[in-house]
Structures are given as C-alpha cells and as structure tokens.
CSV table of C-alpha atoms in Angstrom, one decimal:
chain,number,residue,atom,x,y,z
A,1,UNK,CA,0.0,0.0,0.0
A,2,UNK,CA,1.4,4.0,-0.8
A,3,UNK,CA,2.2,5.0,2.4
A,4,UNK,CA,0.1,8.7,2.4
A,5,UNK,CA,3.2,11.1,3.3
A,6,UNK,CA,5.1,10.9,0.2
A,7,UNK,CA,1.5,10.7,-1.9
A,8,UNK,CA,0.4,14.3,0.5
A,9,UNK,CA,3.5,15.4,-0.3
A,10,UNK,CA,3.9,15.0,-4.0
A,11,UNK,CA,-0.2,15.9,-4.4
A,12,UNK,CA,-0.5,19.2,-2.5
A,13,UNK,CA,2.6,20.6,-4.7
A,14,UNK,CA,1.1,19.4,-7.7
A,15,UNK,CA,-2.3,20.7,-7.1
A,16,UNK,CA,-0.5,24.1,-6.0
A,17,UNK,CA,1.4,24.2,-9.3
A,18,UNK,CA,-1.9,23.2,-11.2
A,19,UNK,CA,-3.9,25.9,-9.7
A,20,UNK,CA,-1.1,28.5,-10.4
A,21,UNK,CA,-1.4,27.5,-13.9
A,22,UNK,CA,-5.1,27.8,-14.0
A,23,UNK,CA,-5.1,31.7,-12.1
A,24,UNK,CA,-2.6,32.7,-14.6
A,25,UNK,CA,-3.7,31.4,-17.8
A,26,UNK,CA,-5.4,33.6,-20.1
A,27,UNK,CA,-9.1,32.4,-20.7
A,28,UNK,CA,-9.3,30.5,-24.3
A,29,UNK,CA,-11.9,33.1,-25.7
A,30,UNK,CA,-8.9,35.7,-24.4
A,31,UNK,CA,-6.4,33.6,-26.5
A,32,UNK,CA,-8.4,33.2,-29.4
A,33,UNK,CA,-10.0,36.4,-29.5
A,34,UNK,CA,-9.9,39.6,-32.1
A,35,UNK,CA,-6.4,41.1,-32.8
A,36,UNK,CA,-7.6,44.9,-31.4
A,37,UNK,CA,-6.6,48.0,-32.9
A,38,UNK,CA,-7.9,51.5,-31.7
A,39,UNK,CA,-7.5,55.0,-32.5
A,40,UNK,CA,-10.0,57.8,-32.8
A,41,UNK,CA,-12.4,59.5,-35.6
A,42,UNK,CA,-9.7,62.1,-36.8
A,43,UNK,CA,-7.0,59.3,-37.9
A,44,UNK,CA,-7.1,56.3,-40.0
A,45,UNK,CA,-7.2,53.8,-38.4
A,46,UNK,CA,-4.8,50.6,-39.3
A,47,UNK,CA,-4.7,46.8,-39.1
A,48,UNK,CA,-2.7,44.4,-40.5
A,49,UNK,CA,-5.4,43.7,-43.0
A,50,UNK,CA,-7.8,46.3,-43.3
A,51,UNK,CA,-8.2,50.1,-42.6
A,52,UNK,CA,-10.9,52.8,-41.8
A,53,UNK,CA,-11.4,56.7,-41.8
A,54,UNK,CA,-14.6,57.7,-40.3
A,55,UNK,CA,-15.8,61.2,-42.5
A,56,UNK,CA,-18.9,61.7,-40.5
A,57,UNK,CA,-21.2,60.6,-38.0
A,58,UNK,CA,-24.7,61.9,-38.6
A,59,UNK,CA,-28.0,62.0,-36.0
A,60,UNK,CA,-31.3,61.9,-37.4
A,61,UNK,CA,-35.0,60.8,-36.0
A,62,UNK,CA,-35.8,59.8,-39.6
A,63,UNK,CA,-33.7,58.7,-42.5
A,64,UNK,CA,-35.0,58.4,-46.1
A,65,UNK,CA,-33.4,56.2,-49.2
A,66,UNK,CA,-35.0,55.0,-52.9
A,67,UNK,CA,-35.1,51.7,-53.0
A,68,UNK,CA,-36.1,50.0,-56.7
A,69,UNK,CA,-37.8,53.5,-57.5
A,70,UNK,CA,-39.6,53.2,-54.0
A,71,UNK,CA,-39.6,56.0,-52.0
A,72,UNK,CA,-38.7,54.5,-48.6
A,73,UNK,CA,-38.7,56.8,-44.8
A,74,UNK,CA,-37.9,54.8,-41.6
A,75,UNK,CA,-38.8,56.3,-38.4
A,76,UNK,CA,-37.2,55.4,-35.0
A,77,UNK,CA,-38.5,56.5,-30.9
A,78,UNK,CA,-34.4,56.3,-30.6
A,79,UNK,CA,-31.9,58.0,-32.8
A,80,UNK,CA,-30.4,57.1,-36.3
A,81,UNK,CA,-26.9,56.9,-36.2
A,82,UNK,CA,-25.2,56.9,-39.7
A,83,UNK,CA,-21.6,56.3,-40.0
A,84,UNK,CA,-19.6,57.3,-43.5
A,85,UNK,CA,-16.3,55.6,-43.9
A,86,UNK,CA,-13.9,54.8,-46.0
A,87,UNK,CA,-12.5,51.5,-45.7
A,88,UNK,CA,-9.2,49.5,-47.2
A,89,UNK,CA,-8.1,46.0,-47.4
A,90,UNK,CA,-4.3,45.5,-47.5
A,91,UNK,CA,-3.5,41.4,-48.0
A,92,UNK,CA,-6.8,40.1,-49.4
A,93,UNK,CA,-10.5,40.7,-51.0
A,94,UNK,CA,-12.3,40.9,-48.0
A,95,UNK,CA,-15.7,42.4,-46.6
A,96,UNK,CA,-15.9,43.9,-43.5
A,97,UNK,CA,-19.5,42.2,-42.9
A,98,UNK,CA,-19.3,43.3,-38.7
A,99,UNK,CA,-19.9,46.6,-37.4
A,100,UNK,CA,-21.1,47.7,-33.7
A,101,UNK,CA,-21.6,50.7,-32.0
A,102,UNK,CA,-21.1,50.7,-28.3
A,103,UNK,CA,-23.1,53.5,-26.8
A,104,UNK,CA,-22.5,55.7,-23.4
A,105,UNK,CA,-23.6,52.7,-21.3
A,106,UNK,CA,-21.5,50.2,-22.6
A,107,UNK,CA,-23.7,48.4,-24.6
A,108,UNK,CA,-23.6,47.5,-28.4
A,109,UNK,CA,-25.7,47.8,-30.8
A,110,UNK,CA,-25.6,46.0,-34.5
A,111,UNK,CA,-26.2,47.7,-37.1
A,112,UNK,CA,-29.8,48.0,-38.3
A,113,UNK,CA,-31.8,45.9,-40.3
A,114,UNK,CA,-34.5,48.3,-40.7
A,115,UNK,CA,-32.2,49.9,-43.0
A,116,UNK,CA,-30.3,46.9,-44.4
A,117,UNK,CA,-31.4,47.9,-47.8
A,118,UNK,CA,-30.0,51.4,-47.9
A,119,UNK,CA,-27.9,52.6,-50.8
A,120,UNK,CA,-24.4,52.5,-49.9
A,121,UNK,CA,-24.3,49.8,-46.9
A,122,UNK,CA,-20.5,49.3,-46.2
A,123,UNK,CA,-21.0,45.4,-45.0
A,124,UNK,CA,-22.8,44.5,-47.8
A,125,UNK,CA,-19.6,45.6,-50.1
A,126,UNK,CA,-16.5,43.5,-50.7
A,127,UNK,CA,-13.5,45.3,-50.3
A,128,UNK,CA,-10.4,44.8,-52.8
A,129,UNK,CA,-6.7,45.3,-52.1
A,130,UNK,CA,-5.9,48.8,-53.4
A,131,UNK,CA,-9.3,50.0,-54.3
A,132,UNK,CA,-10.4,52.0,-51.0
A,133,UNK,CA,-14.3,52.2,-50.7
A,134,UNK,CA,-17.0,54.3,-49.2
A,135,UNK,CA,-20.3,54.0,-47.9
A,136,UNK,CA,-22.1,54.1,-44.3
A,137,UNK,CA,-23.0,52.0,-41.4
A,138,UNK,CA,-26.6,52.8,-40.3
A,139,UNK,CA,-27.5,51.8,-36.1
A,140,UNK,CA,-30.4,52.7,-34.4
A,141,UNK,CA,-30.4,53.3,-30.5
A,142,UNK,CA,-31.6,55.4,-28.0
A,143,UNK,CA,-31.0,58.5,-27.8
A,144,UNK,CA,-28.8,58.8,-24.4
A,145,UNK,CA,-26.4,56.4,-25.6
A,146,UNK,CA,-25.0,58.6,-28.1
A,147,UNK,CA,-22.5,60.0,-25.8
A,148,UNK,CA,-18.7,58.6,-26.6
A,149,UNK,CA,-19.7,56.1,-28.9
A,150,UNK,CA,-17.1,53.5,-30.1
A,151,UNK,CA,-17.8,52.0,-33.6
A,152,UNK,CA,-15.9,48.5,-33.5
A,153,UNK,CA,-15.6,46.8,-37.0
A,154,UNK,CA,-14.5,43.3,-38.3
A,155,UNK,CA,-15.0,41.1,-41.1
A,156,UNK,CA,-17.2,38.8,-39.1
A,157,UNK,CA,-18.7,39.4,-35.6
A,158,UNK,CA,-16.9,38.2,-32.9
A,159,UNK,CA,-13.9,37.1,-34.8
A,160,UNK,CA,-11.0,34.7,-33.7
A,161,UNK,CA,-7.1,35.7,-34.3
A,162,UNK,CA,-8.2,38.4,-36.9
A,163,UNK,CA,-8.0,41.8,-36.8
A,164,UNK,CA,-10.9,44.2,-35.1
A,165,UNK,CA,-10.9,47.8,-35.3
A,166,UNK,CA,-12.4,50.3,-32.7
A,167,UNK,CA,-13.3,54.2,-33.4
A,168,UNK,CA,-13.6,56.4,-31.5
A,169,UNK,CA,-16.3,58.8,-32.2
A,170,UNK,CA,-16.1,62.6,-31.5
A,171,UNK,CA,-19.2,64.0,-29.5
A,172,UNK,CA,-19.2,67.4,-30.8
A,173,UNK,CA,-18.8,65.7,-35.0
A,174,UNK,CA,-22.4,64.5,-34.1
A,175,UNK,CA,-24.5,66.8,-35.7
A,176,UNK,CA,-28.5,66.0,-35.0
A,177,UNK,CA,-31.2,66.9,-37.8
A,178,UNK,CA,-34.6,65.4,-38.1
A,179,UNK,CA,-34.5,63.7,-41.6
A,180,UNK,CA,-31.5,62.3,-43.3
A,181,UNK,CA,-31.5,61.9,-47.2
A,182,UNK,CA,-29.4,58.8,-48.3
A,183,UNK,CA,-28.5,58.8,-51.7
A,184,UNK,CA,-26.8,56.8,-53.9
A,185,UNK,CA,-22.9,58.4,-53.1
A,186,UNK,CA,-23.9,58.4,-49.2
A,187,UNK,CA,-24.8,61.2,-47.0
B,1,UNK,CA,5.2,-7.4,-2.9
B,2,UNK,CA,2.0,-6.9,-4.9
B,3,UNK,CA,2.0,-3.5,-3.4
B,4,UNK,CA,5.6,-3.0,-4.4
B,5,UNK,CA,3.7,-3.7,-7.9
B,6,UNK,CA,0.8,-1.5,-6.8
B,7,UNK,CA,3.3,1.4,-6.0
B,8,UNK,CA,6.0,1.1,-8.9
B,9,UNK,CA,2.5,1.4,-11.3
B,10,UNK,CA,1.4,4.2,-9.5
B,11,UNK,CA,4.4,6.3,-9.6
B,12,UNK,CA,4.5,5.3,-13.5
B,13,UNK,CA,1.0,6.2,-14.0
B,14,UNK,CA,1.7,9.8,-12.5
B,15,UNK,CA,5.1,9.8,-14.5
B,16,UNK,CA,3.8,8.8,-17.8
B,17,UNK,CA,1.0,11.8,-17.4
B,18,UNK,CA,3.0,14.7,-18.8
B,19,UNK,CA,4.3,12.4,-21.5
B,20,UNK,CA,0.4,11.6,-22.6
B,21,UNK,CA,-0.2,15.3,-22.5
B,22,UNK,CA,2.7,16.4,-24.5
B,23,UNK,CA,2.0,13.7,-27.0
B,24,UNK,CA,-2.4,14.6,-27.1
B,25,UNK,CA,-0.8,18.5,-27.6
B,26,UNK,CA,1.8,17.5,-30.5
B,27,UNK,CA,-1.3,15.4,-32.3
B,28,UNK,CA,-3.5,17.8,-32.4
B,29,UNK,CA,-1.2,21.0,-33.2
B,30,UNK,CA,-0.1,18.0,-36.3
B,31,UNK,CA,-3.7,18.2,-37.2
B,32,UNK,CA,-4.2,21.7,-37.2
B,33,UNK,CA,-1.2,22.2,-39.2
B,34,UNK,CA,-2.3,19.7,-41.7
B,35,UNK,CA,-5.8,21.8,-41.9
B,36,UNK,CA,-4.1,25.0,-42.5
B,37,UNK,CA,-1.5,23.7,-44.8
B,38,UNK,CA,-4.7,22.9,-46.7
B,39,UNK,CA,-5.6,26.2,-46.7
B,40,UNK,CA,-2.4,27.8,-48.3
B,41,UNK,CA,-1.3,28.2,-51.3
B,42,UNK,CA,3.4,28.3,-50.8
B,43,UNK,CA,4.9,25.2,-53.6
B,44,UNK,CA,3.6,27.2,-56.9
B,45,UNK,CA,4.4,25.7,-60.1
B,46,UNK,CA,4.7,28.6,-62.2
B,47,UNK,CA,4.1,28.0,-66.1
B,48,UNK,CA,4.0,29.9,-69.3
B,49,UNK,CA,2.2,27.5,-71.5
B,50,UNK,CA,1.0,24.2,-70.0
B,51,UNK,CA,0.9,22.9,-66.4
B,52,UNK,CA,-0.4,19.6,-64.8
B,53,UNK,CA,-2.3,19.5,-62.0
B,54,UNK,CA,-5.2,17.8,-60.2
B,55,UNK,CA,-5.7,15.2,-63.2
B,56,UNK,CA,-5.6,17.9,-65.7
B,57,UNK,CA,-3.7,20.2,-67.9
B,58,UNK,CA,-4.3,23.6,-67.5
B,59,UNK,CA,-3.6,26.4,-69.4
B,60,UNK,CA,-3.9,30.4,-69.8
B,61,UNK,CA,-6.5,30.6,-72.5
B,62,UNK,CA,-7.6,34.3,-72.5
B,63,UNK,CA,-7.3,37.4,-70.2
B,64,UNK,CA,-9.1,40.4,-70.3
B,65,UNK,CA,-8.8,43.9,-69.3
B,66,UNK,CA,-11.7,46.0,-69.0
B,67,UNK,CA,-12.0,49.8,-67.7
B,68,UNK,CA,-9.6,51.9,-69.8
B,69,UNK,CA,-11.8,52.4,-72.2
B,70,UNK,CA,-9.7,50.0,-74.4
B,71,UNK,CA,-11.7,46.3,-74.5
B,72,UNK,CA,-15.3,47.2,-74.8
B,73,UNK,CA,-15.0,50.7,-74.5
B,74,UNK,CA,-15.7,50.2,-70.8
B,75,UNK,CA,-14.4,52.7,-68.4
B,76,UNK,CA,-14.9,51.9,-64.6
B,77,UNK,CA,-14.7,54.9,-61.9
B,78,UNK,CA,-10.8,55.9,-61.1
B,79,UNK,CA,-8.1,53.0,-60.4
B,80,UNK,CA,-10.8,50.1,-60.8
B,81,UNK,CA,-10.1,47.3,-63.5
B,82,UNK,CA,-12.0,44.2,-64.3
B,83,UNK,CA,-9.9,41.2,-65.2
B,84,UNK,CA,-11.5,38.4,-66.8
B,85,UNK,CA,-9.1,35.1,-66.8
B,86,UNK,CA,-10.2,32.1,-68.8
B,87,UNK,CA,-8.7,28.5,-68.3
B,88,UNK,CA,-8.7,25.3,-70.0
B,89,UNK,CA,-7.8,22.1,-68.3
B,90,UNK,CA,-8.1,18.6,-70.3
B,91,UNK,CA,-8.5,15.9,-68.0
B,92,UNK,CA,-5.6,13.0,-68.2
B,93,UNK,CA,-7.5,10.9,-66.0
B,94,UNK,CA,-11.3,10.3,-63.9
B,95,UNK,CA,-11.1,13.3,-61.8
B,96,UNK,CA,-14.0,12.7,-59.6
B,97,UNK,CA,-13.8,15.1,-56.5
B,98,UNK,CA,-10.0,16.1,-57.2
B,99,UNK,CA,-11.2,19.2,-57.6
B,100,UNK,CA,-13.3,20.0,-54.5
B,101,UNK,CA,-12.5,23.4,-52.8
B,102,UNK,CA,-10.8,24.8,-56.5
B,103,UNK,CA,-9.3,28.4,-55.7
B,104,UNK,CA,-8.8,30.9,-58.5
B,105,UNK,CA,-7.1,34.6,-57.7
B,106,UNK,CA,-4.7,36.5,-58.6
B,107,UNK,CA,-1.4,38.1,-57.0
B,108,UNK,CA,0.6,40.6,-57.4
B,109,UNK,CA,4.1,39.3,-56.0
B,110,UNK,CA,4.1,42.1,-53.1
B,111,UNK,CA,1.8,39.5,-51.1
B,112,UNK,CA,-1.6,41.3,-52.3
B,113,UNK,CA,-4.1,38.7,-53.3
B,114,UNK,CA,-7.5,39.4,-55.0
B,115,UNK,CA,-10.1,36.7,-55.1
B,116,UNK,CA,-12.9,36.4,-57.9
B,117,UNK,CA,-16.3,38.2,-58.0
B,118,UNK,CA,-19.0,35.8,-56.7
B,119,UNK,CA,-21.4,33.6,-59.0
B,120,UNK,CA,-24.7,36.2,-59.0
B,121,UNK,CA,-22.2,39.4,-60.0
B,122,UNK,CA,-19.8,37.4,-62.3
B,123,UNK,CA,-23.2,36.2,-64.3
B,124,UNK,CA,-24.8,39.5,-64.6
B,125,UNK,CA,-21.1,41.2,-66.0
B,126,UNK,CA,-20.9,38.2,-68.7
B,127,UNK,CA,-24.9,38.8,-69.6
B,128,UNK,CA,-24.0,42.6,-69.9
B,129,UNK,CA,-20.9,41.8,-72.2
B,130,UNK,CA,-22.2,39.3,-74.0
B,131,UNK,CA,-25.9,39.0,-73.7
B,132,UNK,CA,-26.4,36.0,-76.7
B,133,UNK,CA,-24.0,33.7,-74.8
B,134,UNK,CA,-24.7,31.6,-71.3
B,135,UNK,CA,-22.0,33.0,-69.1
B,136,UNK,CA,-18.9,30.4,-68.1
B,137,UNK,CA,-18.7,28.7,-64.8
B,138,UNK,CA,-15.9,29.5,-62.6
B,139,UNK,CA,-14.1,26.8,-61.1
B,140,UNK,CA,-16.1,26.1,-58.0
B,141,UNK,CA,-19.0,25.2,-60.1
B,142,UNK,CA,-16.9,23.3,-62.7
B,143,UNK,CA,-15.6,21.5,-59.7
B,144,UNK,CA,-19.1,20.1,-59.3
B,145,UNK,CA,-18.8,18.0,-62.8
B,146,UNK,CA,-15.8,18.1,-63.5
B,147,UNK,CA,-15.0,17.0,-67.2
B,148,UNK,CA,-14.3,13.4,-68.0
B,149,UNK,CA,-10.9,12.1,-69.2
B,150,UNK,CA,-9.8,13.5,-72.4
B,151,UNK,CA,-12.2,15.7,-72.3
B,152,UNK,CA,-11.8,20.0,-72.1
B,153,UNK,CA,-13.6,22.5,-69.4
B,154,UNK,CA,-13.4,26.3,-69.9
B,155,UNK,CA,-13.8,28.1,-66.6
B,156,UNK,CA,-13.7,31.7,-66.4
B,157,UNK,CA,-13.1,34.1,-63.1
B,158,UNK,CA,-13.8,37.8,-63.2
B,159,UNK,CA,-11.7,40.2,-60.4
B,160,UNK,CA,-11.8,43.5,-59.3
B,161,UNK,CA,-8.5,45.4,-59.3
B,162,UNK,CA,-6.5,48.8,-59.2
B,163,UNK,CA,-4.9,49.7,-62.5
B,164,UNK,CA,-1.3,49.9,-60.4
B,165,UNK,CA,-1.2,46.3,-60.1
B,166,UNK,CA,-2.5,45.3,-63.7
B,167,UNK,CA,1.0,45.2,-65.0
B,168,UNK,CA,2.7,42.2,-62.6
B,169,UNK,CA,-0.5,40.4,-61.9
B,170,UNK,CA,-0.3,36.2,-62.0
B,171,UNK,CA,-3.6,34.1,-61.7
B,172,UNK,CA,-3.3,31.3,-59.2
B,173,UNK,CA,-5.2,28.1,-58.9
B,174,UNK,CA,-5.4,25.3,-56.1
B,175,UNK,CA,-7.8,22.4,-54.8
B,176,UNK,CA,-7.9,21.2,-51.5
B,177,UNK,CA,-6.5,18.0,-51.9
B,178,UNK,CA,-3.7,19.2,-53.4
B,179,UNK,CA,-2.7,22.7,-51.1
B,180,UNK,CA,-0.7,24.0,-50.5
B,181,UNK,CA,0.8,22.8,-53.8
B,182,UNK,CA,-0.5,25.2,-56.4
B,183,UNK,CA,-0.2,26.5,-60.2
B,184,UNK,CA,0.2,29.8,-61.6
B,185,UNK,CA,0.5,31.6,-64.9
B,186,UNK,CA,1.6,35.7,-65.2
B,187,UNK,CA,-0.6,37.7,-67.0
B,188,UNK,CA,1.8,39.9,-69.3
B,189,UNK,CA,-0.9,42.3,-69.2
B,190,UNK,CA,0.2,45.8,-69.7
C-alpha cells in the first residue's frame, strides 16, 4: 500500500502548481479572441489587414433612401446613427460584414436591419486590395447612448485571431437633424 | 510485494502523465497544421504555356482587361479594373472530387491577393458583355462535374483590381486535396 506522506506530499505541490497554472492562464476566448486596434475618428485607423477613416457621423430621427424607385422613410423613438467611412483591405479581398456601436452605457448595438437595404451599406460591399471604398454603417439606439460612442468593426462578428478595429467617435462631430437623405454616393 | 507492484505502477501512471499530455498536444497541433497547410497556397508551379495538376492540364487561355476604355470601350470609376481570366484544363485521367474546394485569384508578388467576384455578380457582368452567350462557370461550379478524361472544361473568373497592379498580376489556382501545392500563370498584361 502507498504509504500517504510521500503521496500528500507529492499531491499538494502538484495541485498548488496546477492551480497557479489555472489563475494565470489567459481564458481560451482571451487567446483566441480579435487582434484589437484602436484609434480615434480624426485618424485612420490601421490593421494588418484592413483600414478605416470615419468622415462623418450623422443623427437623425428619420432617415429616407429610394429603394427600386420606392420611395422608402424609416422612423425610430431612438436615434439614427449613420456612420460614412472609407474602408481598405491591405493582404486580401475581403468584406468587412461586422460593425457595432457601443453606446454611453456600454452596450452595443448591431447595425440596423430596418435599413439593411439602404444605398451604400458598407457590409454589404466587398473590399479589394488597393481599391479604397466608401459607404455608411446605419445603427439605431436610444438617444442617451450617443455620448462617446465607439464603432468597433471586423470582417465577421466576434472574430478569432483576426484583426478588429475600434473608433472612437467625436461628440461634438455628431450633428442632430430630423430627416436624413441617403442617396446613392452616401450622405 | 504486490504492493511493491501497486506502488511502482502508480508512480508510473503519474510519471507517464505529462508524456500523454505532450504527446495529445503535438497530435493535435499535427492536425491543425495539416488543416491549415490545406488552406495555403506556398509550392507554386509557375508555367507559361502548360501545367499539370489535379488530373488535368491547365492552361492560360484568354485574359481580359476591361476599364480603360480599351476592350469594350468600358471605363470603370478611377483606379478600378476588371480582369476576366479564362482556363482550359483537359482531363488525363477520372477526376471525380479532385477538384473539391478549387481556388482561383490572382497576386501581385508584393503578397496582395484578390479573389474572384461571386457567382450572382460574375453572371450579370458576362450577360451585360455578352448577352447571346450563357455566361462560363468558374471553377467552383466546374468542380461540381468536372469534365471526364480526355475531355476540355473552360472556366472563367472575373476580379476586381487597381490599375497599379495590372502590369505584374499572376492568376493562381489550387484544390484542397492538393494545397498547399499550387499553379500559376503571369498575365503579361500591360
């Protein structure tokens, strides 16, 4: 039979060293996670494989578009928030299909589908190395979340070892209006 | 002494752990490599006429430039070109799936790579161009019945790039089973 001093004594160390390894590891999702980049609305704003310049960052209660020849008005008891970029793809054709906005409170918001059929939607484009492209991201959210806003983008949502880009938005470059025209070259 | 046995296998079971766990680590990173070796394209064969691959022979049929005004008397906004590749491979032998996964783009030898225009946009450009012929299947659908031996398949890919890189562009293909070996042909179009 194992006598139980060397097995206590050989155990306890073991599980000490184990549980050291456990504290310190980074969490999988951690490991795994986006490659983040950050910078602010008056710089481009660089990855390894793709870039973005915010231009503007509009407020409206309504937003309007012509969609097939229809005329088409969306209303919201929030706030529109459309976002005109520019973005670039440096390695590979790629889209840049995820885009969120996190509001004063911390939390995010998708873009909209209300307006998924606006002219100009920047995830619904495929980007090309060399060929930089413009368009908008359209959210809608209430309206005391548009405080510090943070537009986070990727080429899918919640993306694993590939690069994610955050934005900061300025406060005072939010300019409110009641209607918003979207036309075919944007706002 | 059959707990001198009991004791000996004890200590070797909680010896031979960090073995097992190396080994399970060094199996599955080997797997993971082998899936992303499977996903590149680094042994090119580059070819200016004919090149076999995948149970075939492939060569550069046609390339098209469209958007300077000069084929078609297209012009596209600023620095944007379409390039229209066409390939022919004759099968040497029953391909079957050999060609699951078939990748067309093209690169530019800085490390740029552009990948073709999908199936809905690629049909509609061919309609517009040539409205009295059914458009050409890329490769992905060609990969779906592929041609039987001795036998030819045209596929054509359309692509999207600036005028800049026009000049040193190569068109390169691969298939799953076969990456990251891969073919290529250059372009020459200036």
């Amino acid at each position: 039979m194992t006598r139980p001093a060397p097995m206590v004594l050989t155990i306890v160390p073991v599980a000490a060293l184990l549980a050291a390894l456990q504290a310190t590891t980074p969490p999988y999702a951690m490991l795994t996670g986006p490659i983040r980049t950050t910078g602010h609305q008056t710089e481009t704003v660089l990855s390894t494989t793709f870039g973005v310049k915010v231009h503007r960052v509009l407020k409206a209660g309504t937003i309007a578009y012509t969609r097939f020849g229809r005329a088409v008005q969306l209303q919201t008891s929030g706030v529109w928030i459309v976002v005109s970029a520019e973005l670039r793809a440096f390695q590979e054709t790629m889209p840049v299909r995820a885009a969120t906005l996190i509001g004063a409170s911390g939390r995010s918001y998708r873009q909209s589908r209300r307006a998924g059929e606006a002219p100009g939607i920047l995830s619904a484009k495929v980007v090309q190395p060399g060929l930089p492209t413009t368009g908008i991201f359209v959210f809608e959210l209430p309206d005391d979340e548009t405080l510090g806003m943070k537009l986070v983008l990727s080429e899918q949502y919640d993306p694993q070892l590939k690069d994610e880009i955050g934005v900061f938005l300025e406060d005072d470059g939010t300019a409110s209006r009641d209607r918003l025209e979207i036309g075919k070259d944007g706002v | 002494m059959v707990f001198d046995r009991e004791r000996k296998m004890w200590w070797l079971s909680l010896a031979s752990l960090p073995a097992l766990v190396a080994a399970a680590v060094v199996i599955n990173a080997w797997r993971n490599i082998e899936n992303y070796r499977h996903r590149i394209e680094t042994d090119i064969t580059q070819g200016p006429d004919h090149l076999d691959y995948a149970g075939a022979t492939w060569r550069l049929e046609n390339v098209r430039l469209l958007g300077d005004g000069r084929d078609a008397k297209l012009r596209l906004p600023g620095q944007m070109r379409l390039v229209i590749v066409r390939l022919v491979a004759t099968a040497t032998r029953d391909i079957g799936d050999a060609w699951g996964q078939c990748e067309v783009s093209l690169t530019d030898g800085t490390g740029r790579r552009w990948l073709p225009l999908d199936v809905s946009l690629s049909n509609d450009i061919s309609r517009d161009l040539d409205p009295g012929r059914e458009p050409v299947s890329g490769c992905g659908i060609t990969s779906l019945k592929p041609p039987p031996k001795d036998h030819a398949a045209l596929i054509e890919e359309k692509f999207v790039v600036p005028a800049e890189a026009v000049p040193v562009l190569s068109v390169k293909l691969s298939t799953a089973a076969l990456r990251p070996k891969a073919i290529g042909f250059a372009l020459d179009l200036n």
